Tab-separated table of C-alpha atoms in Angstrom:
chain	number	residue	atom	x	y	z
A	7	MET	CA	1.706	17.676	-24.834
A	8	ASN	CA	0.325	13.982	-25.567
A	9	ALA	CA	-3.468	13.333	-26.649
A	10	PRO	CA	-5.444	12.465	-23.425
A	11	LEU	CA	-5.999	8.783	-22.899
A	12	PRO	CA	-9.755	7.798	-23.584
A	13	ILE	CA	-11.451	6.123	-20.526
A	14	VAL	CA	-14.986	4.524	-20.373
A	15	VAL	CA	-16.064	3.747	-17.014
A	16	GLN	CA	-17.921	0.417	-16.320
A	17	GLY	CA	-20.101	0.378	-13.348
A	18	LEU	CA	-21.834	3.621	-12.334
A	19	GLY	CA	-22.269	3.042	-8.808
A	20	PRO	CA	-20.932	5.526	-6.001
A	21	ILE	CA	-17.081	4.422	-6.627
A	22	GLY	CA	-17.725	4.979	-10.786
A	23	VAL	CA	-19.422	8.075	-10.480
A	24	ARG	CA	-16.274	9.551	-8.537
A	25	ILE	CA	-14.091	8.047	-10.606
A	26	ALA	CA	-15.605	9.676	-13.736
A	27	GLU	CA	-15.907	12.867	-12.016
A	28	ALA	CA	-12.183	13.049	-11.012
A	29	ALA	CA	-11.148	11.985	-14.057
A	30	LEU	CA	-13.013	14.873	-15.662
A	31	GLY	CA	-10.202	17.111	-14.207
A	32	GLU	CA	-7.410	15.340	-15.093
A	33	PRO	CA	-6.063	16.899	-18.516
A	34	SER	CA	-4.341	13.224	-19.167
A	35	LEU	CA	-7.767	11.508	-19.398
A	36	GLN	CA	-10.783	11.985	-21.708
A	37	VAL	CA	-14.169	10.319	-20.119
A	38	ALA	CA	-15.321	8.877	-23.510
A	39	GLY	CA	-18.328	6.742	-22.068
A	40	ALA	CA	-19.617	4.536	-19.466
A	41	ILE	CA	-21.083	0.899	-19.244
A	42	GLU	CA	-24.106	-0.010	-16.876
A	43	ILE	CA	-26.458	-3.058	-16.575
A	44	ASN	CA	-29.154	-1.149	-14.746
A	45	PRO	CA	-32.013	-0.835	-17.590
A	46	GLU	CA	-33.044	2.407	-15.834
A	47	MET	CA	-29.798	4.302	-16.839
A	48	VAL	CA	-29.104	2.349	-20.264
A	49	GLY	CA	-29.709	4.766	-22.708
A	50	ARG	CA	-29.810	8.089	-20.928
A	51	PRO	CA	-26.917	10.650	-20.951
A	52	LEU	CA	-23.635	9.909	-18.921
A	53	ARG	CA	-24.217	13.758	-18.175
A	54	GLU	CA	-27.561	12.912	-15.890
A	55	PHE	CA	-25.359	11.083	-13.478
A	56	VAL	CA	-21.807	12.779	-13.630
A	57	GLU	CA	-21.893	16.377	-14.104
A	58	GLY	CA	-19.940	17.906	-16.931
A	59	ALA	CA	-19.505	14.567	-18.598
A	60	PRO	CA	-19.938	14.342	-22.321
A	61	ASP	CA	-22.949	14.239	-24.137
A	62	VAL	CA	-22.579	10.276	-24.734
A	63	ALA	CA	-25.381	7.654	-24.102
A	64	ILE	CA	-24.840	5.151	-21.411
A	65	ARG	CA	-24.181	1.781	-22.775
A	66	ASP	CA	-25.429	-1.699	-21.814
A	67	SER	CA	-22.022	-3.802	-22.889
A	68	VAL	CA	-18.372	-3.532	-23.661
A	69	ALA	CA	-18.898	-4.003	-27.040
A	70	THR	CA	-21.091	-0.911	-27.553
A	71	ALA	CA	-19.009	1.032	-25.717
A	72	ARG	CA	-15.431	0.130	-27.267
A	73	ALA	CA	-16.917	2.304	-30.232
A	74	ASP	CA	-17.270	5.616	-27.775
A	75	ALA	CA	-13.516	4.913	-26.899
A	76	GLY	CA	-11.819	4.956	-30.234
A	77	GLY	CA	-8.273	4.564	-30.483
A	78	ASP	CA	-5.759	1.798	-29.454
A	79	ASP	CA	-4.781	2.937	-26.140
A	80	ALA	CA	-8.394	3.011	-24.484
A	81	ILE	CA	-8.932	2.437	-20.937
A	82	LEU	CA	-11.771	0.403	-19.273
A	83	VAL	CA	-11.878	1.615	-15.539
A	84	HIS	CA	-13.686	-1.461	-14.180
A	85	CYS	CA	-15.848	-0.830	-10.878
A	86	THR	CA	-18.721	-3.533	-10.932
A	87	GLY	CA	-17.619	-6.068	-7.993
A	88	SER	CA	-15.081	-7.025	-5.090
A	89	TYR	CA	-14.939	-10.895	-5.779
A	90	LEU	CA	-12.470	-11.753	-8.928
A	91	ASP	CA	-14.325	-15.185	-9.498
A	92	ARG	CA	-17.368	-12.832	-10.059
A	93	VAL	CA	-16.080	-10.302	-12.241
A	94	ALA	CA	-13.384	-12.208	-14.150
A	95	GLY	CA	-15.497	-12.676	-17.342
A	96	GLN	CA	-16.022	-8.799	-17.610
A	97	LEU	CA	-12.413	-8.216	-17.458
A	98	GLU	CA	-11.794	-11.281	-20.265
A	99	GLU	CA	-14.625	-9.508	-22.494
A	100	ALA	CA	-12.879	-6.013	-21.882
A	101	LEU	CA	-9.410	-7.429	-23.068
A	102	GLY	CA	-11.140	-9.150	-26.328
A	103	HIS	CA	-12.226	-5.742	-27.186
A	104	GLY	CA	-8.997	-4.092	-26.753
A	105	PHE	CA	-9.375	-2.188	-23.616
A	106	HIS	CA	-6.490	-1.935	-21.365
A	107	VAL	CA	-8.133	-2.485	-17.687
A	108	VAL	CA	-8.006	-0.516	-14.555
A	109	SER	CA	-9.992	-2.429	-12.095
A	110	THR	CA	-11.207	-1.441	-8.492
A	111	CYS	CA	-11.847	-5.485	-7.659
A	112	GLU	CA	-10.294	-5.508	-4.229
A	113	GLU	CA	-9.278	-9.606	-4.951
A	114	LEU	CA	-7.490	-8.708	-8.341
A	115	THR	CA	-5.062	-6.517	-6.118
A	116	TYR	CA	-3.061	-9.761	-5.110
A	117	PRO	CA	-5.169	-12.381	-7.033
A	118	TYR	CA	-2.068	-15.141	-7.061
A	119	ASP	CA	-3.326	-17.212	-3.680
A	120	ARG	CA	-6.847	-16.806	-3.769
A	121	HIS	CA	-7.453	-17.317	-7.444
A	122	PRO	CA	-4.277	-18.707	-9.007
A	123	GLU	CA	-6.043	-20.296	-12.098
A	124	ILE	CA	-8.109	-17.143	-12.728
A	125	ALA	CA	-5.051	-14.880	-12.581
A	126	ALA	CA	-3.204	-17.020	-14.719
A	127	ALA	CA	-5.624	-17.072	-17.687
A	128	ILE	CA	-6.375	-13.104	-17.428
A	129	ASP	CA	-2.458	-12.641	-17.220
A	130	ALA	CA	-2.058	-14.903	-20.524
A	131	GLN	CA	-4.868	-13.304	-22.138
A	132	ALA	CA	-3.294	-9.835	-21.579
A	133	ARG	CA	-0.114	-10.785	-22.676
A	134	ASP	CA	-1.536	-12.391	-26.093
A	135	VAL	CA	-3.490	-9.067	-27.035
A	136	GLU	CA	-0.834	-6.819	-25.666
A	137	ARG	CA	-2.934	-5.365	-23.126
A	138	THR	CA	-2.603	-4.549	-19.330
A	139	VAL	CA	-4.664	-5.298	-16.376
A	140	VAL	CA	-3.777	-3.554	-13.016
A	141	ALA	CA	-6.191	-3.414	-9.671
A	142	THR	CA	-6.027	-0.457	-7.679
A	143	GLY	CA	-7.618	1.507	-4.872
A	144	VAL	CA	-7.205	3.204	-1.448
A	145	ASN	CA	-7.692	-0.249	0.407
A	146	PRO	CA	-6.182	-2.754	-0.844
A	147	GLY	CA	-3.920	-0.936	-3.010
A	148	PHE	CA	-2.563	1.834	-0.990
A	149	LEU	CA	-3.292	2.417	2.957
A	150	MET	CA	-2.618	-0.993	4.266
A	151	ASP	CA	-0.005	-2.228	1.481
A	152	ALA	CA	1.582	0.001	-0.760
A	153	LEU	CA	1.906	2.881	1.488
A	154	PRO	CA	3.511	0.777	4.638
A	155	ALA	CA	5.786	-1.369	2.103
A	156	SER	CA	7.074	2.456	0.664
A	157	LEU	CA	7.732	3.588	4.308
A	158	ALA	CA	9.413	-0.004	4.911
A	159	SER	CA	11.912	0.733	2.054
A	160	ILE	CA	13.795	3.162	3.785
A	161	SER	CA	14.212	1.000	6.955
A	162	HIS	CA	16.116	-2.170	7.828
A	163	GLY	CA	16.043	-5.176	9.746
A	164	ILE	CA	12.524	-4.988	10.013
A	165	THR	CA	10.496	-7.921	12.100
A	166	SER	CA	7.262	-6.725	12.055
A	167	VAL	CA	4.710	-4.449	10.230
A	168	ALA	CA	1.446	-3.220	11.882
A	169	VAL	CA	-1.017	-1.469	10.185
A	170	ARG	CA	-4.257	0.214	11.865
A	171	ARG	CA	-7.176	1.686	10.295
A	172	VAL	CA	-10.437	3.124	12.051
A	173	GLN	CA	-13.420	5.034	9.947
A	174	ASP	CA	-16.993	5.749	10.953
A	175	PRO	CA	-19.118	3.955	8.564
A	176	SER	CA	-21.818	6.458	8.846
A	177	ARG	CA	-19.939	8.484	6.714
A	178	ARG	CA	-19.195	5.918	3.832
A	179	ARG	CA	-21.172	4.949	1.013
A	180	VAL	CA	-24.191	2.477	1.585
A	181	PRO	CA	-22.742	-0.523	-0.112
A	182	PHE	CA	-19.791	-0.081	2.392
A	183	GLN	CA	-22.281	-0.207	5.299
A	184	GLN	CA	-23.897	-2.876	4.275
A	185	LYS	CA	-20.407	-4.736	4.136
A	186	VAL	CA	-19.522	-4.337	7.680
A	187	GLY	CA	-22.885	-4.971	8.974
A	188	MET	CA	-23.984	-1.167	10.091
A	189	GLY	CA	-27.567	-1.358	11.709
A	190	LEU	CA	-27.863	-5.152	11.877
A	191	SER	CA	-28.640	-6.958	15.037
A	192	VAL	CA	-25.875	-9.014	16.560
A	193	GLU	CA	-27.807	-11.986	15.540
A	194	GLU	CA	-28.286	-10.841	11.894
A	195	TRP	CA	-24.590	-9.861	11.737
A	196	GLU	CA	-23.567	-13.230	12.938
A	197	ALA	CA	-25.784	-15.029	10.517
A	198	ARG	CA	-24.161	-13.158	7.715
A	199	ARG	CA	-20.775	-13.492	8.846
A	200	ASP	CA	-21.316	-17.447	9.013
A	201	ALA	CA	-22.995	-17.502	5.421
A	202	GLY	CA	-19.686	-15.736	3.871
A	203	GLY	CA	-19.097	-13.049	1.470
A	204	PHE	CA	-19.272	-10.233	4.157
A	205	GLY	CA	-16.895	-7.863	5.885
A	206	HIS	CA	-14.202	-5.712	3.982
A	207	VAL	CA	-13.058	-7.410	0.966
A	208	GLY	CA	-8.965	-7.157	0.557
A	209	LEU	CA	-7.425	-7.527	4.018
A	210	VAL	CA	-6.099	-10.790	2.899
A	211	GLU	CA	-4.901	-9.267	-0.238
A	212	SER	CA	-3.356	-6.166	1.501
A	213	ALA	CA	-1.452	-8.774	3.729
A	214	ARG	CA	-0.129	-10.640	0.788
A	215	LEU	CA	0.954	-7.544	-1.044
A	216	LEU	CA	2.558	-6.054	1.703
A	217	ALA	CA	4.594	-9.236	2.485
A	218	ASP	CA	5.471	-9.793	-1.082
A	219	SER	CA	7.019	-6.315	-1.006
A	220	LEU	CA	9.068	-7.113	1.538
A	221	GLY	CA	10.312	-10.359	0.368
A	222	TRP	CA	8.374	-12.107	3.350
A	223	ALA	CA	6.338	-15.546	2.886
A	224	LEU	CA	3.696	-15.782	5.479
A	225	THR	CA	2.555	-19.294	6.677
A	226	ASP	CA	0.942	-19.036	9.870
A	227	TRP	CA	-2.295	-16.796	9.618
A	228	GLN	CA	-4.943	-15.939	12.015
A	229	HIS	CA	-8.132	-14.020	10.901
A	230	ASP	CA	-10.730	-12.535	13.095
A	231	MET	CA	-13.918	-10.913	12.923
A	232	VAL	CA	-16.136	-9.188	15.465
A	233	PRO	CA	-19.269	-6.731	15.569
A	234	CYS	CA	-18.546	-3.249	16.809
A	235	ARG	CA	-21.209	-1.381	18.864
A	236	THR	CA	-20.894	1.808	20.310
A	237	GLY	CA	-22.490	3.694	23.137
A	238	GLY	CA	-24.525	0.582	24.579
A	239	GLN	CA	-26.709	0.367	21.387
A	240	ALA	CA	-28.279	-2.658	20.364
A	241	ALA	CA	-27.417	-2.379	16.317
A	242	VAL	CA	-23.972	-2.774	15.002
A	243	ALA	CA	-22.202	-0.024	14.233
A	244	GLY	CA	-19.744	-2.034	11.859
A	245	THR	CA	-16.953	-4.749	12.198
A	246	LEU	CA	-13.736	-5.035	13.721
A	247	GLU	CA	-11.436	-7.336	11.737
A	248	THR	CA	-7.666	-8.365	12.361
A	249	LEU	CA	-5.390	-10.377	10.354
A	250	SER	CA	-2.066	-11.657	11.313
A	251	GLY	CA	0.595	-13.551	8.957
A	252	THR	CA	4.012	-14.905	10.300
A	253	THR	CA	6.730	-16.232	8.547
A	254	SER	CA	8.455	-19.464	9.428
A	255	ASP	CA	11.293	-17.571	11.280
A	256	GLY	CA	8.951	-15.063	12.969
A	257	ARG	CA	8.431	-12.043	11.283
A	258	VAL	CA	4.696	-10.699	11.476
A	259	VAL	CA	2.265	-8.825	9.342
A	260	SER	CA	-0.447	-7.431	11.447
A	261	LEU	CA	-3.356	-5.553	10.084
A	262	HIS	CA	-6.526	-4.143	12.053
A	263	PHE	CA	-9.578	-2.743	10.105
A	264	GLU	CA	-12.249	-1.330	12.207
């Protein structure tokens, strides 16, 4: 049996902690360390935040965490942000210290249209140092792109793909609730929407990834976002976001995220 791959988790928010917990139960992985910028967490034992974790201190940088990982096959599990232009420097730093990178950054799932220059730079650096960078997640990364693409692979003559995902934000982590405006007034929700950087991140990437897997080039886009309310309540319960893309010959990808 091969030795377990050492991983370092960067970003100990709800997702990072859950990933570390899951990795502890996977024989092929070894949780070797963690990185945080929160000064109240730096220097404290990882096991204070992740039950069963090794007795290693949480580091404040990739450079200091690299020694914890050791070996040439170390993986940085990157869980710090959704927007590629804000985290690209972290990915480049990780590559510079010899890490392979697995990231939860939604925009990295399909970066070629939104951030072509950043994508090209990361790709060039990864090739130069012979490391791998990949983004993955439930959405984008599986439910609304990889899964329907896999199902479509056993079909033929497809002219449209529609994916609908509905969930209850009250059961999700706080950062997700904030992304979809849960608890805001309609006026506050509209102000957040108009300011940008709001709503589910990655719906466009899911559509691009799904279309690319089908060999389709989407040219005509329609993207809408409206607040959801339930039971006559004044506060917003979440966000309904729809996105459709159409090819020049009329084939359609339609995504519904609520």
